[in-house]
Amino acid sequence: MNTSRKQQIFVKTKQMPTLLSKLPNVGDTIFSQMNAVANEVQAINLGQGFPDYQPDSDLLDVVCQAMMRGPNQYAPMIGVPALRQAIANKVLALQGRQYDVDQEITVTSGASEALSASILALVHPADEVVLIDPAYDLYAPMVTLAGGKTVRVAMTPPGGGQSNFALDWDAIAAAINRNTRLLVLNFPHNPSGLTLRDADLDALEQLAAQHPFLILLDEAYEHIVFDERVYCSPVARPQLAERCVLVSSFAKTLQITGWKIGYCCAPAAISKEIRKVHQYMVFSVNTPLQQGIATYLSQSNATQTLSPLYQRKRDRLVQGLSKTRLQPLRCEGTFFLLVDTSKLGDQQERQMAIRLAREAGVATIPVSAFYENPQAAEANHQLLRFCFAKQDATLDAAIERLSVL
Ligand code: PMP
Ligand code: GLN
């Protein structure tokens, strides 16, 4: 290389601006980390939440037909009309709220994009956003990117006669003030499986009457609730629906976590702002998948078969774990079961998860990862999250392995 070329590179390098991370404390998510451990030790992966079986072949057929027939070009920015109509029907049937197909429903790239676009559109610098711990990992970094401030309120952990985490409405009320822009609620709750009750909606209505905050509802597990529970969504109450953004996904409902199709429903003025972000973030979402899902929803009762399917799997795992030293907690919904590991020792949850993967060959997720500081004593309750969206044979093999501990 001649000298002037070398000099050029040197000068260029010297002129590089300092790289300032917007998320300095963020690394790979716990799901990627535990996938890596699972792959390394060839563990049965009950960590990241995804089914280990194929979606319904009828769904695959209609999506293939949609792709063959076309269109395969950009979908409308707000989503394919047939899918928005199917979402409106589904939300009316389950959540009990009628959303306008053109003004209030937007198809997004998974629940992740719906949540991210909502937070970026609604949270301004210095706004406070209340998160309930344990909280799904996406919310806090997105609030940071929006310039907002997270205010984290812990659920009461299990123990002392309480069979799972429980909402503490007094603590939530104490965290809300005139700077609160958003309260994020995720029910059925990942990771605890907790669902909302009418009394929770009463408490929320009382709070909403006192402060003008918005509510971001992550209902990604809406179709997976057990033991004949009646589904409770804040949007069923008109006073609350006015300030709610309802987010969900087809990932769990149709067992297609790799397709990344979700949506959000919100009053027109709120949807308008969210769409401004969505249109520049992704513009629009995969056309044939949207079309195929719309066709499938019009001819299948898939959403109704999920709760019984996963209830059987939950019961199989709970029953199997009775042969081990692991103690399952009550699980009301989702496809996650929390398991108490205290009989195995008192390591922090992350170490325990790694130990289970290495010693028993079963990968799980430490619940502490859903807290602001996973190492803190308040984040460690000796609990691991097991995903039971797995073939019966996978669950049985995992139980067999866990019996050695
Ligand atoms: N919210 C919760 C509570 C989740 O568990 C997940 C993971 N499925 C998401 C949002 C993200 O959903 P999606 O894969 O559709 O982006
Ligand atoms: N929602 C999935 C879970 O909780 C993870 C999705 C992801 O890896 N971001 O397991």
Tab-separated table of N, CA and C in Angstrom, residues 38-155:
chain	number	residue	atom	x	y	z
A	38	ALA	N	-28.461	-23.945	25.603
A	38	ALA	CA	-29.167	-25.168	25.196
A	38	ALA	C	-28.449	-25.829	24.016
A	39	ASN	N	-28.048	-25.016	23.040
A	39	ASN	CA	-27.347	-25.577	21.871
A	39	ASN	C	-26.001	-26.159	22.268
A	40	GLU	N	-25.315	-25.438	23.143
A	40	GLU	CA	-23.971	-25.881	23.537
A	40	GLU	C	-24.022	-27.248	24.213
A	41	VAL	N	-25.000	-27.452	25.106
A	41	VAL	CA	-25.016	-28.717	25.863
A	41	VAL	C	-26.077	-29.681	25.329
A	42	GLN	N	-26.649	-29.340	24.169
A	42	GLN	CA	-27.674	-30.193	23.543
A	42	GLN	C	-28.832	-30.471	24.497
A	43	ALA	N	-29.266	-29.408	25.174
A	43	ALA	CA	-30.357	-29.575	26.148
A	43	ALA	C	-31.710	-29.576	25.445
A	44	ILE	N	-32.697	-30.162	26.101
A	44	ILE	CA	-34.085	-30.006	25.646
A	44	ILE	C	-34.446	-28.563	25.968
A	45	ASN	N	-34.930	-27.830	24.957
A	45	ASN	CA	-35.087	-26.381	25.153
A	45	ASN	C	-36.498	-26.009	25.592
A	46	LEU	N	-36.672	-25.862	26.907
A	46	LEU	CA	-37.956	-25.370	27.434
A	46	LEU	C	-37.795	-23.902	27.844
A	47	GLY	N	-36.817	-23.227	27.230
A	47	GLY	CA	-36.553	-21.822	27.543
A	47	GLY	C	-37.417	-20.898	26.701
A	48	GLN	N	-36.848	-20.378	25.624
A	48	GLN	CA	-37.596	-19.450	24.758
A	48	GLN	C	-38.954	-20.072	24.378
A	49	GLY	N	-39.986	-19.223	24.365
A	49	GLY	CA	-41.342	-19.740	24.135
A	49	GLY	C	-41.648	-19.948	22.665
A	50	PHE	N	-41.543	-21.187	22.214
A	50	PHE	CA	-41.949	-21.512	20.838
A	50	PHE	C	-42.349	-22.978	20.790
A	51	PRO	N	-43.372	-23.290	19.990
A	51	PRO	CA	-43.782	-24.689	19.858
A	51	PRO	C	-42.720	-25.500	19.110
A	52	ASP	N	-42.571	-26.778	19.446
A	52	ASP	CA	-41.641	-27.628	18.685
A	52	ASP	C	-42.414	-28.515	17.716
A	53	TYR	N	-43.559	-28.002	17.247
A	53	TYR	CA	-44.327	-28.734	16.231
A	53	TYR	C	-44.792	-27.751	15.167
A	54	GLN	N	-45.221	-28.317	14.048
A	54	GLN	CA	-45.642	-27.505	12.906
A	54	GLN	C	-47.004	-26.878	13.161
A	55	PRO	N	-47.274	-25.708	12.559
A	55	PRO	CA	-48.640	-25.163	12.615
A	55	PRO	C	-49.602	-26.055	11.821
A	56	ASP	N	-50.901	-25.786	11.938
A	56	ASP	CA	-51.934	-26.527	11.216
A	56	ASP	C	-51.607	-26.538	9.713
A	57	SER	N	-51.697	-27.711	9.089
A	57	SER	CA	-51.350	-27.797	7.661
A	57	SER	C	-52.343	-27.003	6.800
A	58	ASP	N	-53.581	-26.822	7.281
A	58	ASP	CA	-54.533	-25.994	6.519
A	58	ASP	C	-54.023	-24.553	6.425
A	59	LEU	N	-53.391	-24.092	7.496
A	59	LEU	CA	-52.845	-22.724	7.484
A	59	LEU	C	-51.700	-22.639	6.470
A	60	LEU	N	-50.839	-23.651	6.490
A	60	LEU	CA	-49.717	-23.650	5.547
A	60	LEU	C	-50.248	-23.675	4.114
A	61	ASP	N	-51.320	-24.458	3.885
A	61	ASP	CA	-51.911	-24.542	2.530
A	61	ASP	C	-52.412	-23.181	2.057
A	62	VAL	N	-53.202	-22.501	2.919
A	62	VAL	CA	-53.784	-21.239	2.439
A	62	VAL	C	-52.718	-20.161	2.258
A	63	VAL	N	-51.676	-20.226	3.069
A	63	VAL	CA	-50.584	-19.248	2.888
A	63	VAL	C	-49.833	-19.536	1.584
A	64	CYS	N	-49.601	-20.847	1.305
A	64	CYS	CA	-48.922	-21.187	0.043
A	64	CYS	C	-49.771	-20.731	-1.137
A	65	GLN	N	-51.079	-20.971	-1.051
A	65	GLN	CA	-51.968	-20.547	-2.152
A	65	GLN	C	-51.899	-19.020	-2.315
A	66	ALA	N	-51.913	-18.313	-1.192
A	66	ALA	CA	-51.868	-16.843	-1.261
A	66	ALA	C	-50.573	-16.396	-1.935
A	67	MET	N	-49.499	-17.106	-1.659
A	67	MET	CA	-48.209	-16.733	-2.247
A	67	MET	C	-48.192	-17.044	-3.741
A	68	MET	N	-48.760	-18.200	-4.117
A	68	MET	CA	-48.786	-18.592	-5.537
A	68	MET	C	-49.685	-17.639	-6.337
A	69	ARG	N	-50.815	-17.289	-5.715
A	69	ARG	CA	-51.801	-16.484	-6.438
A	69	ARG	C	-51.393	-15.001	-6.468
A	70	GLY	N	-50.669	-14.564	-5.421
A	70	GLY	CA	-50.343	-13.144	-5.280
A	70	GLY	C	-51.531	-12.408	-4.692
A	71	PRO	N	-51.406	-11.111	-4.407
A	71	PRO	CA	-50.214	-10.305	-4.630
A	71	PRO	C	-49.060	-10.642	-3.674
A	72	ASN	N	-47.873	-10.412	-4.199
A	72	ASN	CA	-46.668	-10.576	-3.384
A	72	ASN	C	-45.919	-9.256	-3.243
A	73	GLN	N	-46.629	-8.174	-3.467
A	73	GLN	CA	-46.000	-6.846	-3.342
A	73	GLN	C	-46.472	-6.191	-2.043
A	74	TYR	N	-46.054	-4.957	-1.819
A	74	TYR	CA	-46.376	-4.271	-0.558
A	74	TYR	C	-47.859	-4.357	-0.226
A	75	ALA	N	-48.123	-4.665	1.023
A	75	ALA	CA	-49.509	-4.614	1.522
A	75	ALA	C	-49.825	-3.160	1.860
A	76	PRO	N	-51.114	-2.827	2.023
A	76	PRO	CA	-51.429	-1.485	2.528
A	76	PRO	C	-50.708	-1.254	3.857
A	77	MET	N	-50.311	-0.007	4.092
A	77	MET	CA	-49.522	0.308	5.286
A	77	MET	C	-50.205	-0.186	6.564
A	78	ILE	N	-51.512	-0.097	6.642
A	78	ILE	CA	-52.212	-0.455	7.894
A	78	ILE	C	-52.589	-1.928	7.953
A	79	GLY	N	-52.352	-2.668	6.863
A	79	GLY	CA	-52.655	-4.097	6.861
A	79	GLY	C	-53.674	-4.460	5.793
A	80	VAL	N	-53.664	-5.745	5.395
A	80	VAL	CA	-54.601	-6.253	4.390
A	80	VAL	C	-56.029	-6.153	4.956
A	81	PRO	N	-56.988	-5.608	4.184
A	81	PRO	CA	-58.332	-5.398	4.737
A	81	PRO	C	-58.962	-6.666	5.330
A	82	ALA	N	-58.793	-7.802	4.644
A	82	ALA	CA	-59.431	-9.038	5.138
A	82	ALA	C	-58.870	-9.419	6.508
A	83	LEU	N	-57.598	-9.175	6.726
A	83	LEU	CA	-57.022	-9.525	8.031
A	83	LEU	C	-57.498	-8.544	9.104
A	84	ARG	N	-57.567	-7.274	8.743
A	84	ARG	CA	-58.065	-6.305	9.742
A	84	ARG	C	-59.505	-6.639	10.132
A	85	GLN	N	-60.302	-7.088	9.151
A	85	GLN	CA	-61.683	-7.483	9.454
A	85	GLN	C	-61.690	-8.706	10.380
A	86	ALA	N	-60.817	-9.677	10.088
A	86	ALA	CA	-60.760	-10.890	10.918
A	86	ALA	C	-60.335	-10.531	12.347
A	87	ILE	N	-59.418	-9.581	12.463
A	87	ILE	CA	-58.971	-9.150	13.801
A	87	ILE	C	-60.140	-8.469	14.528
A	88	ALA	N	-60.868	-7.613	13.807
A	88	ALA	CA	-62.008	-6.926	14.430
A	88	ALA	C	-63.007	-7.959	14.961
A	89	ASN	N	-63.293	-8.991	14.166
A	89	ASN	CA	-64.254	-10.022	14.597
A	89	ASN	C	-63.744	-10.762	15.831
A	90	LYS	N	-62.456	-11.086	15.795
A	90	LYS	CA	-61.855	-11.866	16.880
A	90	LYS	C	-61.845	-11.056	18.184
A	91	VAL	N	-61.484	-9.778	18.078
A	91	VAL	CA	-61.414	-8.936	19.276
A	91	VAL	C	-62.822	-8.701	19.845
A	92	LEU	N	-63.796	-8.526	18.959
A	92	LEU	CA	-65.168	-8.342	19.449
A	92	LEU	C	-65.626	-9.597	20.204
A	93	ALA	N	-65.309	-10.761	19.643
A	93	ALA	CA	-65.745	-12.017	20.274
A	93	ALA	C	-65.041	-12.248	21.607
A	94	LEU	N	-63.748	-11.993	21.695
A	94	LEU	CA	-63.021	-12.327	22.926
A	94	LEU	C	-62.973	-11.161	23.912
A	95	GLN	N	-62.558	-10.004	23.436
A	95	GLN	CA	-62.359	-8.882	24.368
A	95	GLN	C	-63.619	-8.046	24.545
A	96	GLY	N	-64.571	-8.192	23.617
A	96	GLY	CA	-65.843	-7.487	23.767
A	96	GLY	C	-65.793	-6.023	23.378
A	97	ARG	N	-64.898	-5.663	22.479
A	97	ARG	CA	-64.818	-4.272	22.033
A	97	ARG	C	-64.855	-4.255	20.504
A	98	GLN	N	-65.680	-3.358	19.955
A	98	GLN	CA	-65.747	-3.218	18.496
A	98	GLN	C	-64.746	-2.148	18.060
A	99	TYR	N	-63.764	-2.541	17.267
A	99	TYR	CA	-62.805	-1.562	16.730
A	99	TYR	C	-63.088	-1.318	15.257
A	100	ASP	N	-62.897	-0.079	14.826
A	100	ASP	CA	-63.121	0.275	13.431
A	100	ASP	C	-61.980	-0.283	12.560
A	101	VAL	N	-62.382	-1.029	11.530
A	101	VAL	CA	-61.412	-1.752	10.709
A	101	VAL	C	-60.427	-0.810	10.007
A	102	ASP	N	-60.887	0.362	9.604
A	102	ASP	CA	-60.010	1.276	8.848
A	102	ASP	C	-59.229	2.243	9.732
A	103	GLN	N	-59.845	2.662	10.825
A	103	GLN	CA	-59.229	3.726	11.637
A	103	GLN	C	-58.485	3.208	12.867
A	104	GLU	N	-58.844	2.002	13.311
A	104	GLU	CA	-58.395	1.631	14.664
A	104	GLU	C	-57.583	0.333	14.744
A	105	ILE	N	-57.412	-0.350	13.634
A	105	ILE	CA	-56.668	-1.626	13.663
A	105	ILE	C	-55.480	-1.524	12.710
A	106	THR	N	-54.295	-1.880	13.193
A	106	THR	CA	-53.079	-1.826	12.372
A	106	THR	C	-52.353	-3.165	12.481
A	107	VAL	N	-52.021	-3.756	11.349
A	107	VAL	CA	-51.269	-5.012	11.352
A	107	VAL	C	-49.777	-4.663	11.435
A	108	THR	N	-49.071	-5.376	12.313
A	108	THR	CA	-47.668	-5.027	12.594
A	108	THR	C	-46.763	-6.254	12.449
A	109	SER	N	-45.480	-6.009	12.508
A	109	SER	CA	-44.525	-7.107	12.431
A	109	SER	C	-44.376	-7.726	13.824
A	110	GLY	N	-45.333	-8.565	14.170
A	110	GLY	CA	-45.362	-9.179	15.500
A	110	GLY	C	-45.877	-8.214	16.550
A	111	ALA	N	-46.134	-8.776	17.735
A	111	ALA	CA	-46.485	-7.910	18.860
A	111	ALA	C	-45.317	-6.991	19.169
A	112	SER	N	-44.102	-7.464	18.904
A	112	SER	CA	-42.909	-6.663	19.230
A	112	SER	C	-42.962	-5.300	18.554
A	113	GLU	N	-43.299	-5.300	17.253
A	113	GLU	CA	-43.314	-4.005	16.558
A	113	GLU	C	-44.484	-3.153	17.028
A	114	ALA	N	-45.614	-3.805	17.315
A	114	ALA	CA	-46.778	-3.045	17.797
A	114	ALA	C	-46.434	-2.352	19.119
A	115	LEU	N	-45.741	-3.086	19.998
A	115	LEU	CA	-45.372	-2.517	21.301
A	115	LEU	C	-44.338	-1.404	21.122
A	116	SER	N	-43.348	-1.679	20.286
A	116	SER	CA	-42.274	-0.697	20.083
A	116	SER	C	-42.822	0.571	19.450
A	117	ALA	N	-43.630	0.420	18.388
A	117	ALA	CA	-44.177	1.598	17.706
A	117	ALA	C	-45.073	2.384	18.664
A	118	SER	N	-45.829	1.672	19.502
A	118	SER	CA	-46.721	2.359	20.446
A	118	SER	C	-45.911	3.173	21.447
A	119	ILE	N	-44.864	2.552	21.991
A	119	ILE	CA	-44.058	3.260	22.993
A	119	ILE	C	-43.368	4.469	22.350
A	120	LEU	N	-42.805	4.263	21.157
A	120	LEU	CA	-42.110	5.382	20.497
A	120	LEU	C	-43.078	6.500	20.127
A	121	ALA	N	-44.306	6.131	19.788
A	121	ALA	CA	-45.271	7.155	19.374
A	121	ALA	C	-45.860	7.902	20.568
A	122	LEU	N	-45.970	7.236	21.698
A	122	LEU	CA	-46.760	7.822	22.798
A	122	LEU	C	-45.923	8.399	23.936
A	123	VAL	N	-44.684	7.919	24.075
A	123	VAL	CA	-43.868	8.354	25.221
A	123	VAL	C	-42.935	9.490	24.796
A	124	HIS	N	-42.997	10.579	25.522
A	124	HIS	CA	-42.138	11.743	25.253
A	124	HIS	C	-41.014	11.785	26.284
A	125	PRO	N	-39.919	12.527	25.960
A	125	PRO	CA	-38.834	12.634	26.935
A	125	PRO	C	-39.363	13.072	28.305
A	126	ALA	N	-38.840	12.385	29.328
A	126	ALA	CA	-39.183	12.652	30.740
A	126	ALA	C	-40.545	12.103	31.158
A	127	ASP	N	-41.306	11.554	30.241
A	127	ASP	CA	-42.552	10.891	30.651
A	127	ASP	C	-42.224	9.657	31.490
A	128	GLU	N	-43.095	9.356	32.418
A	128	GLU	CA	-42.897	8.140	33.209
A	128	GLU	C	-43.764	7.011	32.652
A	129	VAL	N	-43.174	5.817	32.639
A	129	VAL	CA	-43.894	4.629	32.158
A	129	VAL	C	-43.832	3.579	33.255
A	130	VAL	N	-44.985	3.145	33.715
A	130	VAL	CA	-45.023	2.188	34.818
A	130	VAL	C	-45.017	0.766	34.251
A	131	LEU	N	-44.018	0.000	34.697
A	131	LEU	CA	-43.909	-1.415	34.307
A	131	LEU	C	-44.111	-2.271	35.548
A	132	ILE	N	-44.758	-3.407	35.359
A	132	ILE	CA	-44.992	-4.306	36.494
A	132	ILE	C	-43.967	-5.434	36.428
A	133	ASP	N	-43.157	-5.573	37.474
A	133	ASP	CA	-42.143	-6.636	37.497
A	133	ASP	C	-42.704	-7.916	38.107
A	134	PRO	N	-42.392	-9.100	37.579
A	134	PRO	CA	-41.517	-9.310	36.439
A	134	PRO	C	-42.163	-8.842	35.139
A	135	ALA	N	-41.357	-8.145	34.293
A	135	ALA	CA	-41.892	-7.541	33.068
A	135	ALA	C	-41.179	-8.106	31.841
A	136	TYR	N	-41.932	-8.345	30.791
A	136	TYR	CA	-41.366	-8.830	29.530
A	136	TYR	C	-40.226	-7.894	29.108
A	137	ASP	N	-39.191	-8.472	28.523
A	137	ASP	CA	-37.927	-7.729	28.379
A	137	ASP	C	-37.945	-6.564	27.393
A	138	LEU	N	-38.929	-6.510	26.507
A	138	LEU	CA	-38.907	-5.487	25.446
A	138	LEU	C	-39.245	-4.079	25.941
A	139	TYR	N	-40.122	-4.000	26.955
A	139	TYR	CA	-40.706	-2.683	27.274
A	139	TYR	C	-39.655	-1.649	27.703
A	140	ALA	N	-38.807	-2.024	28.673
A	140	ALA	CA	-37.906	-1.016	29.267
A	140	ALA	C	-36.940	-0.406	28.242
A	141	PRO	N	-36.263	-1.222	27.403
A	141	PRO	CA	-35.365	-0.592	26.426
A	141	PRO	C	-36.101	0.337	25.458
A	142	MET	N	-37.325	-0.004	25.096
A	142	MET	CA	-38.064	0.874	24.174
A	142	MET	C	-38.425	2.193	24.854
A	143	VAL	N	-38.743	2.138	26.139
A	143	VAL	CA	-39.024	3.381	26.876
A	143	VAL	C	-37.767	4.245	26.905
A	144	THR	N	-36.624	3.596	27.132
A	144	THR	CA	-35.349	4.338	27.137
A	144	THR	C	-35.120	5.005	25.781
A	145	LEU	N	-35.347	4.266	24.696
A	145	LEU	CA	-35.135	4.850	23.362
A	145	LEU	C	-36.075	6.026	23.112
A	146	ALA	N	-37.264	5.962	23.727
A	146	ALA	CA	-38.212	7.071	23.554
A	146	ALA	C	-37.843	8.259	24.446
A	147	GLY	N	-36.851	8.076	25.306
A	147	GLY	CA	-36.456	9.169	26.207
A	147	GLY	C	-37.257	9.191	27.495
A	148	GLY	N	-38.087	8.184	27.692
A	148	GLY	CA	-38.923	8.136	28.897
A	148	GLY	C	-38.185	7.523	30.076
A	149	LYS	N	-38.900	7.502	31.201
A	149	LYS	CA	-38.293	6.989	32.439
A	149	LYS	C	-39.169	5.828	32.926
A	150	THR	N	-38.562	4.669	33.175
A	150	THR	CA	-39.376	3.550	33.669
A	150	THR	C	-39.546	3.656	35.179
A	151	VAL	N	-40.731	3.347	35.628
A	151	VAL	CA	-41.017	3.259	37.065
A	151	VAL	C	-41.497	1.835	37.287
A	152	ARG	N	-40.697	1.046	37.996
A	152	ARG	CA	-40.986	-0.392	38.065
A	152	ARG	C	-41.660	-0.720	39.379
A	153	VAL	N	-42.781	-1.403	39.284
A	153	VAL	CA	-43.561	-1.781	40.466
A	153	VAL	C	-43.569	-3.303	40.533
A	154	ALA	N	-43.127	-3.843	41.660
A	154	ALA	CA	-43.043	-5.304	41.755
A	154	ALA	C	-44.397	-5.907	42.095
A	155	MET	N	-44.684	-7.060	41.492
A	155	MET	CA	-45.804	-7.868	41.972
A	155	MET	C	-45.363	-8.504	43.287
